[in-house]
Amino acid sequence: MSIERRKILIVKLGYSETLLPIVGQTCSLGDVFRTTAILHLFKDDHVTWLTDHAAVPLLEGNPLIHRLLTFDLLSVLQLLSERFDKVINLEKVPGICSLVNRVSAWSKFGFRLDEESGDAQAFEMAHEAFTLATVESAKRLNDRPWVDVLYKLLGATWNGENYVLGYRPASPVQYDLGFNTHVGKLIPQKAWPMRRWQELERLVQGRFTYSYQQHLNDLKGYMDWIHSCRMLVTGDTLGLYLAVAMNKKVLALFGPTPTSEQSPCENLRLMISPAAPKTVSVMPAPAQDDTCMAALSSQSVFDQITQWMEP
């Protein structure tokens, strides 16, 4: 006798970083993709995921998502007419919280709208996880992987589960190295200065084939480009998580953001700037200052590449 699968609704559009106490107006693709790690908790269930249209290429084809809905009026009306066993809302945007308040479900986790204050509050959520998601000082002191905290937010135990990518890149492997130079606008200080990339380019010439980041405005093309590289050299950005999911070698360069949030895995190595602050940033800054990342020398990055590529 077969057991009927539960209906699960995950609401993650990327308008607010799940574990940052801020709300934005554009989709954080990295935050959406990192959230796919929770799908392992629902591998035997029927999962609906509501997201922003910009994040669709990151989620479509995912074997653990049975229905992918783009956030629009028709999707909202459809969800309001259904009943779910569990709803997980990882958005702190008041309007989305209001929608989730009205979706019919036996249980709800994550954020809801306090209809008196108009602020996002917690449904069923571990108090510690909610504090990390809403209080900057608590977030700054966190020393556990992001996915571990996310699992605790849902009342679950993380056992090393990683991201799930449904897209199957069509590109062949062509380059030894991919230079993933760009970072998001939220924390521009994460970027390694272009002059350092150019220095690294001179060091690798004649020894390794390489390619600079391509398809900045085409997510599928971008994933194809990552797949075309044996190793990705990158900052703390979406490409890091995609390359990990593709099982590429990933050399990640860090400075003003915490390395503690990264899930340990065999194909990821971290390099930290010698000028990294003792108290790392978790909030956006008003202007770019590359002093911290510039202290990470191109020679040290080249040495790490050589050690890993030519053991």
Coordinates of C-alpha atoms in Angstrom, one line a residue:
M1 CA 0.0 0.0 0.0
S2 CA 1.5 3.3 -1.1
I3 CA 1.7 6.2 1.4
E4 CA 0.3 9.5 0.1
R5 CA 3.0 12.1 -0.2
R6 CA 2.7 15.4 1.8
K7 CA 2.1 18.6 -0.1
I8 CA 5.0 21.1 0.7
L9 CA 5.1 24.7 -0.3
I10 CA 8.5 26.5 -0.2
V11 CA 8.3 30.3 -0.7
K12 CA 11.8 31.6 -1.6
L13 CA 11.9 34.5 -4.1
G14 CA 15.3 36.0 -3.0
Y15 CA 13.8 39.4 -2.1
S16 CA 15.2 39.1 1.4
E17 CA 18.3 37.2 2.3
T18 CA 17.1 34.4 4.6
L19 CA 19.7 34.9 7.3
L20 CA 20.4 38.6 6.9
P21 CA 18.2 41.2 8.7
I22 CA 17.5 43.1 5.5
V23 CA 14.8 43.2 2.8
G24 CA 15.8 44.0 -0.8
Q25 CA 13.9 44.8 -4.0
T26 CA 15.8 42.5 -6.4
C27 CA 16.2 38.7 -6.4
S28 CA 19.3 37.4 -4.6
L29 CA 20.1 34.4 -6.9
G30 CA 22.7 33.0 -4.5
D31 CA 20.3 33.0 -1.6
V32 CA 17.7 31.2 -3.7
F33 CA 20.1 28.5 -4.9
R34 CA 21.6 27.9 -1.4
T35 CA 18.1 27.2 -0.2
T36 CA 17.9 24.1 -2.4
A37 CA 19.8 22.2 0.3
I38 CA 16.5 21.9 2.3
L39 CA 14.9 19.9 -0.5
H40 CA 16.6 16.8 0.9
L41 CA 14.2 17.0 3.8
F42 CA 11.3 16.6 1.5
K43 CA 12.6 14.0 -1.1
D44 CA 9.5 11.8 -0.5
D45 CA 7.0 14.6 -0.7
H46 CA 5.3 16.7 -3.4
V47 CA 7.1 20.0 -3.4
T48 CA 5.9 23.3 -4.9
W49 CA 8.4 26.2 -5.0
L50 CA 7.3 29.8 -5.4
T51 CA 10.1 32.0 -6.7
D52 CA 10.9 35.1 -8.7
H53 CA 11.2 34.7 -12.5
A54 CA 14.9 35.6 -12.4
A55 CA 15.6 32.5 -10.3
V56 CA 13.7 30.0 -12.5
P57 CA 16.8 28.7 -14.4
L58 CA 18.3 27.8 -11.0
L59 CA 15.3 25.7 -10.0
E60 CA 13.7 24.2 -13.2
G61 CA 14.5 20.6 -13.9
N62 CA 15.3 20.0 -10.2
P63 CA 14.3 16.4 -9.5
L64 CA 13.1 17.3 -6.0
I65 CA 10.8 20.1 -7.1
H66 CA 7.5 18.8 -8.6
R67 CA 6.0 22.2 -9.4
L68 CA 7.8 25.5 -9.9
L69 CA 5.6 28.6 -9.8
T70 CA 6.7 32.2 -10.7
F71 CA 5.4 34.9 -8.4
D72 CA 2.5 36.6 -10.1
L73 CA -1.2 37.2 -9.6
L74 CA -2.2 33.9 -11.2
S75 CA 0.1 31.9 -9.0
V76 CA -1.1 33.8 -5.9
L77 CA -4.7 33.0 -6.7
Q78 CA -3.9 29.4 -7.3
L79 CA -2.1 29.0 -4.0
L80 CA -4.9 30.6 -2.1
S81 CA -7.2 27.9 -3.4
E82 CA -5.1 25.0 -2.3
R83 CA -4.3 23.2 1.0
F84 CA -0.8 22.2 1.9
D85 CA 0.6 19.9 4.7
K86 CA 3.5 22.3 5.3
V87 CA 4.4 25.8 4.1
I88 CA 7.9 27.2 4.5
N89 CA 8.3 30.9 4.0
L90 CA 11.9 32.2 3.8
E91 CA 10.9 35.7 2.8
K92 CA 10.6 38.6 5.2
V93 CA 8.9 40.9 2.7
P94 CA 5.6 42.0 4.5
G95 CA 3.4 41.5 1.4
I96 CA 4.7 37.9 0.9
C97 CA 4.3 37.2 4.6
S98 CA 0.7 38.4 4.3
L99 CA 0.1 35.9 1.4
V100 CA 1.6 33.0 3.4
N101 CA -0.7 34.0 6.4
R102 CA -3.6 33.2 4.1
V103 CA -2.4 30.0 2.5
S104 CA -4.2 27.0 4.0
A105 CA -1.8 24.6 5.6
W106 CA -1.6 22.2 8.6
S107 CA 1.7 23.7 9.7
K108 CA 3.9 26.7 8.7
F109 CA 7.5 27.5 9.3
G110 CA 9.6 30.6 8.7
F111 CA 8.2 34.1 8.5
R112 CA 4.7 35.4 8.8
L113 CA 3.1 38.9 9.0
D114 CA 2.2 40.4 12.4
E115 CA -1.0 42.0 11.3
E116 CA -0.8 44.6 14.1
S117 CA 2.7 45.8 13.5
G118 CA 3.1 45.0 9.8
D119 CA 6.4 43.4 10.5
A120 CA 7.7 39.9 9.7
Q121 CA 7.6 37.6 12.7
A122 CA 8.3 33.9 13.2
F123 CA 5.9 30.9 12.6
E124 CA 7.4 27.8 14.1
M125 CA 11.1 28.5 14.2
A126 CA 14.0 27.9 16.6
H127 CA 14.5 31.1 18.5
E128 CA 18.3 31.1 17.8
A129 CA 17.7 30.8 14.1
F130 CA 15.2 33.6 14.1
T131 CA 17.6 35.8 15.9
L132 CA 20.3 35.1 13.4
A133 CA 17.9 36.0 10.6
T134 CA 16.8 39.3 12.1
V135 CA 19.6 40.7 14.4
E136 CA 22.8 41.9 12.8
S137 CA 25.0 41.4 15.8
A138 CA 23.9 37.8 16.3
K139 CA 24.5 37.1 12.6
R140 CA 28.1 38.5 12.8
L141 CA 29.0 36.2 15.7
N142 CA 27.6 33.0 14.0
D143 CA 30.3 30.4 13.3
R144 CA 28.2 27.6 11.8
P145 CA 27.5 26.8 8.1
W146 CA 24.6 28.6 6.5
V147 CA 22.9 25.4 5.7
D148 CA 23.2 24.2 9.2
V149 CA 21.5 27.3 10.5
L150 CA 18.8 26.9 7.9
Y151 CA 18.1 23.4 8.9
K152 CA 17.8 24.5 12.6
L153 CA 15.3 27.1 11.5
L154 CA 13.2 24.3 10.2
G155 CA 13.7 22.2 13.4
A156 CA 15.9 19.7 11.5
T157 CA 19.4 18.4 11.9
W158 CA 21.9 19.0 9.1
N159 CA 24.0 16.1 8.1
G160 CA 26.1 17.6 5.3
E161 CA 23.4 17.8 2.7
N162 CA 24.3 20.1 -0.2
Y163 CA 22.7 22.2 -2.9
V164 CA 20.7 20.5 -5.7
L165 CA 21.0 21.8 -9.3
G166 CA 18.5 20.6 -11.9
Y167 CA 20.0 22.3 -14.9
R168 CA 22.2 20.1 -17.1
P169 CA 24.9 22.3 -18.8
A170 CA 25.4 21.6 -22.5
S171 CA 29.0 22.9 -22.7
P172 CA 32.1 20.7 -22.9
V173 CA 35.0 21.2 -20.6
Q174 CA 37.4 23.6 -22.4
Y175 CA 39.4 25.5 -19.8
D176 CA 41.6 24.7 -16.8
L177 CA 40.5 27.8 -15.0
G178 CA 37.5 30.1 -14.9
F179 CA 38.0 33.6 -13.5
N180 CA 34.7 34.4 -11.8
T181 CA 35.3 38.1 -11.4
H182 CA 32.0 39.7 -10.6
V183 CA 30.1 39.9 -7.3
G184 CA 26.6 41.1 -6.5
K185 CA 25.8 44.7 -5.7
L186 CA 24.9 44.0 -2.0
I187 CA 28.5 43.8 -0.8
P188 CA 30.8 45.0 -3.6
Q189 CA 33.8 44.8 -1.2
K190 CA 33.8 41.0 -1.8
A191 CA 35.3 41.5 -5.3
W192 CA 39.0 40.8 -5.9
P193 CA 40.3 43.8 -7.7
M194 CA 40.6 43.6 -11.5
R195 CA 44.3 44.4 -11.3
R196 CA 44.8 41.2 -9.2
W197 CA 43.0 39.2 -11.8
Q198 CA 45.2 40.6 -14.5
E199 CA 48.3 39.7 -12.5
L200 CA 47.0 36.2 -12.1
E201 CA 46.4 36.0 -15.8
R202 CA 50.0 36.8 -16.5
L203 CA 51.1 34.1 -14.0
V204 CA 49.0 31.4 -15.6
Q205 CA 49.7 32.2 -19.2
G206 CA 51.5 29.3 -20.9
R207 CA 50.7 26.9 -18.0
F208 CA 47.0 26.8 -17.7
T209 CA 44.1 27.6 -20.1
Y210 CA 41.7 30.1 -18.7
S211 CA 38.5 32.1 -19.4
Y212 CA 37.1 35.2 -17.8
Q213 CA 33.5 35.2 -16.6
Q214 CA 31.0 35.1 -19.4
H215 CA 27.2 35.5 -19.9
L216 CA 26.6 38.0 -17.1
N217 CA 23.0 38.6 -18.3
D218 CA 22.2 35.0 -19.2
L219 CA 21.9 32.6 -16.3
K220 CA 21.9 29.4 -18.4
G221 CA 24.8 30.6 -20.4
Y222 CA 26.6 31.4 -17.2
M223 CA 26.1 27.9 -15.8
D224 CA 27.3 26.5 -19.1
W225 CA 30.4 28.6 -18.8
I226 CA 31.1 27.4 -15.3
H227 CA 30.7 23.8 -16.5
S228 CA 33.3 24.5 -19.2
C229 CA 36.0 25.1 -16.5
R230 CA 37.8 22.5 -14.5
M231 CA 38.4 24.9 -11.6
L232 CA 36.6 28.1 -10.7
V233 CA 38.5 30.9 -9.0
T234 CA 35.8 33.1 -7.4
G235 CA 34.7 35.4 -4.7
D236 CA 31.9 34.9 -2.3
T237 CA 29.1 34.8 -4.9
L238 CA 26.6 32.7 -6.8
G239 CA 29.2 31.1 -9.0
L240 CA 30.8 29.5 -5.9
Y241 CA 27.6 27.6 -5.0
L242 CA 26.9 26.6 -8.6
A243 CA 30.4 25.3 -9.1
V244 CA 30.3 23.3 -5.9
A245 CA 27.0 21.7 -7.1
M246 CA 28.6 20.9 -10.4
N247 CA 31.5 19.2 -8.5
K248 CA 34.1 21.5 -9.9
K249 CA 37.2 22.4 -8.1
V250 CA 36.4 25.8 -6.4
L251 CA 39.0 28.1 -5.1
A252 CA 37.1 30.8 -3.2
L253 CA 38.6 34.2 -2.2
F254 CA 37.3 35.8 1.0
G255 CA 37.8 39.0 2.8
P256 CA 35.0 41.0 4.3
T257 CA 32.4 38.2 4.5
P258 CA 32.5 35.1 6.8
T259 CA 34.0 31.8 5.7
S260 CA 32.2 30.0 8.5
E261 CA 29.0 30.0 6.5
Q262 CA 30.5 27.7 3.8
S263 CA 29.5 24.1 3.9
P264 CA 32.7 22.0 4.1
C265 CA 33.2 19.8 1.0
E266 CA 36.1 18.1 -0.7
N267 CA 36.0 20.3 -3.9
L268 CA 36.0 23.7 -2.1
R269 CA 39.1 25.4 -0.8
L270 CA 39.0 28.8 0.9
M271 CA 41.7 31.6 0.8
I272 CA 41.3 34.4 3.3
S273 CA 42.8 37.8 2.8
P274 CA 45.5 38.6 5.4
A275 CA 43.7 42.0 5.8
A276 CA 40.3 40.4 6.5
P277 CA 38.7 42.2 9.5
K278 CA 38.3 40.3 12.7
T279 CA 34.6 41.2 12.7
V280 CA 33.4 40.4 9.2
S281 CA 30.6 42.3 7.4
V282 CA 27.1 40.9 7.1
M283 CA 25.5 44.0 5.8
P284 CA 25.8 46.0 2.6
A285 CA 28.2 48.9 2.6
P286 CA 27.7 52.3 0.9
A287 CA 30.8 52.3 -1.3
Q288 CA 33.4 49.9 -2.7
D289 CA 36.7 49.7 -1.0
D290 CA 39.0 47.0 -2.3
T291 CA 41.8 47.4 0.3
C292 CA 40.9 44.2 2.1
M293 CA 40.7 41.9 -0.9
A294 CA 43.6 43.6 -2.6
A295 CA 45.8 42.3 0.2
L296 CA 45.3 38.8 -1.2
S297 CA 48.2 38.5 -3.6
S298 CA 47.9 37.0 -7.1
Q299 CA 51.1 35.0 -6.4
S300 CA 49.5 33.3 -3.4
V301 CA 46.4 32.5 -5.4
F302 CA 48.6 31.1 -8.3
D303 CA 50.5 29.0 -5.9
Q304 CA 47.3 27.5 -4.5
I305 CA 46.1 26.8 -8.1
T306 CA 49.3 25.1 -9.0
Q307 CA 49.3 23.0 -5.9
W308 CA 45.8 21.8 -6.6
M309 CA 45.9 21.4 -10.4
E310 CA 49.3 19.8 -10.4
P311 CA 49.7 17.7 -7.3

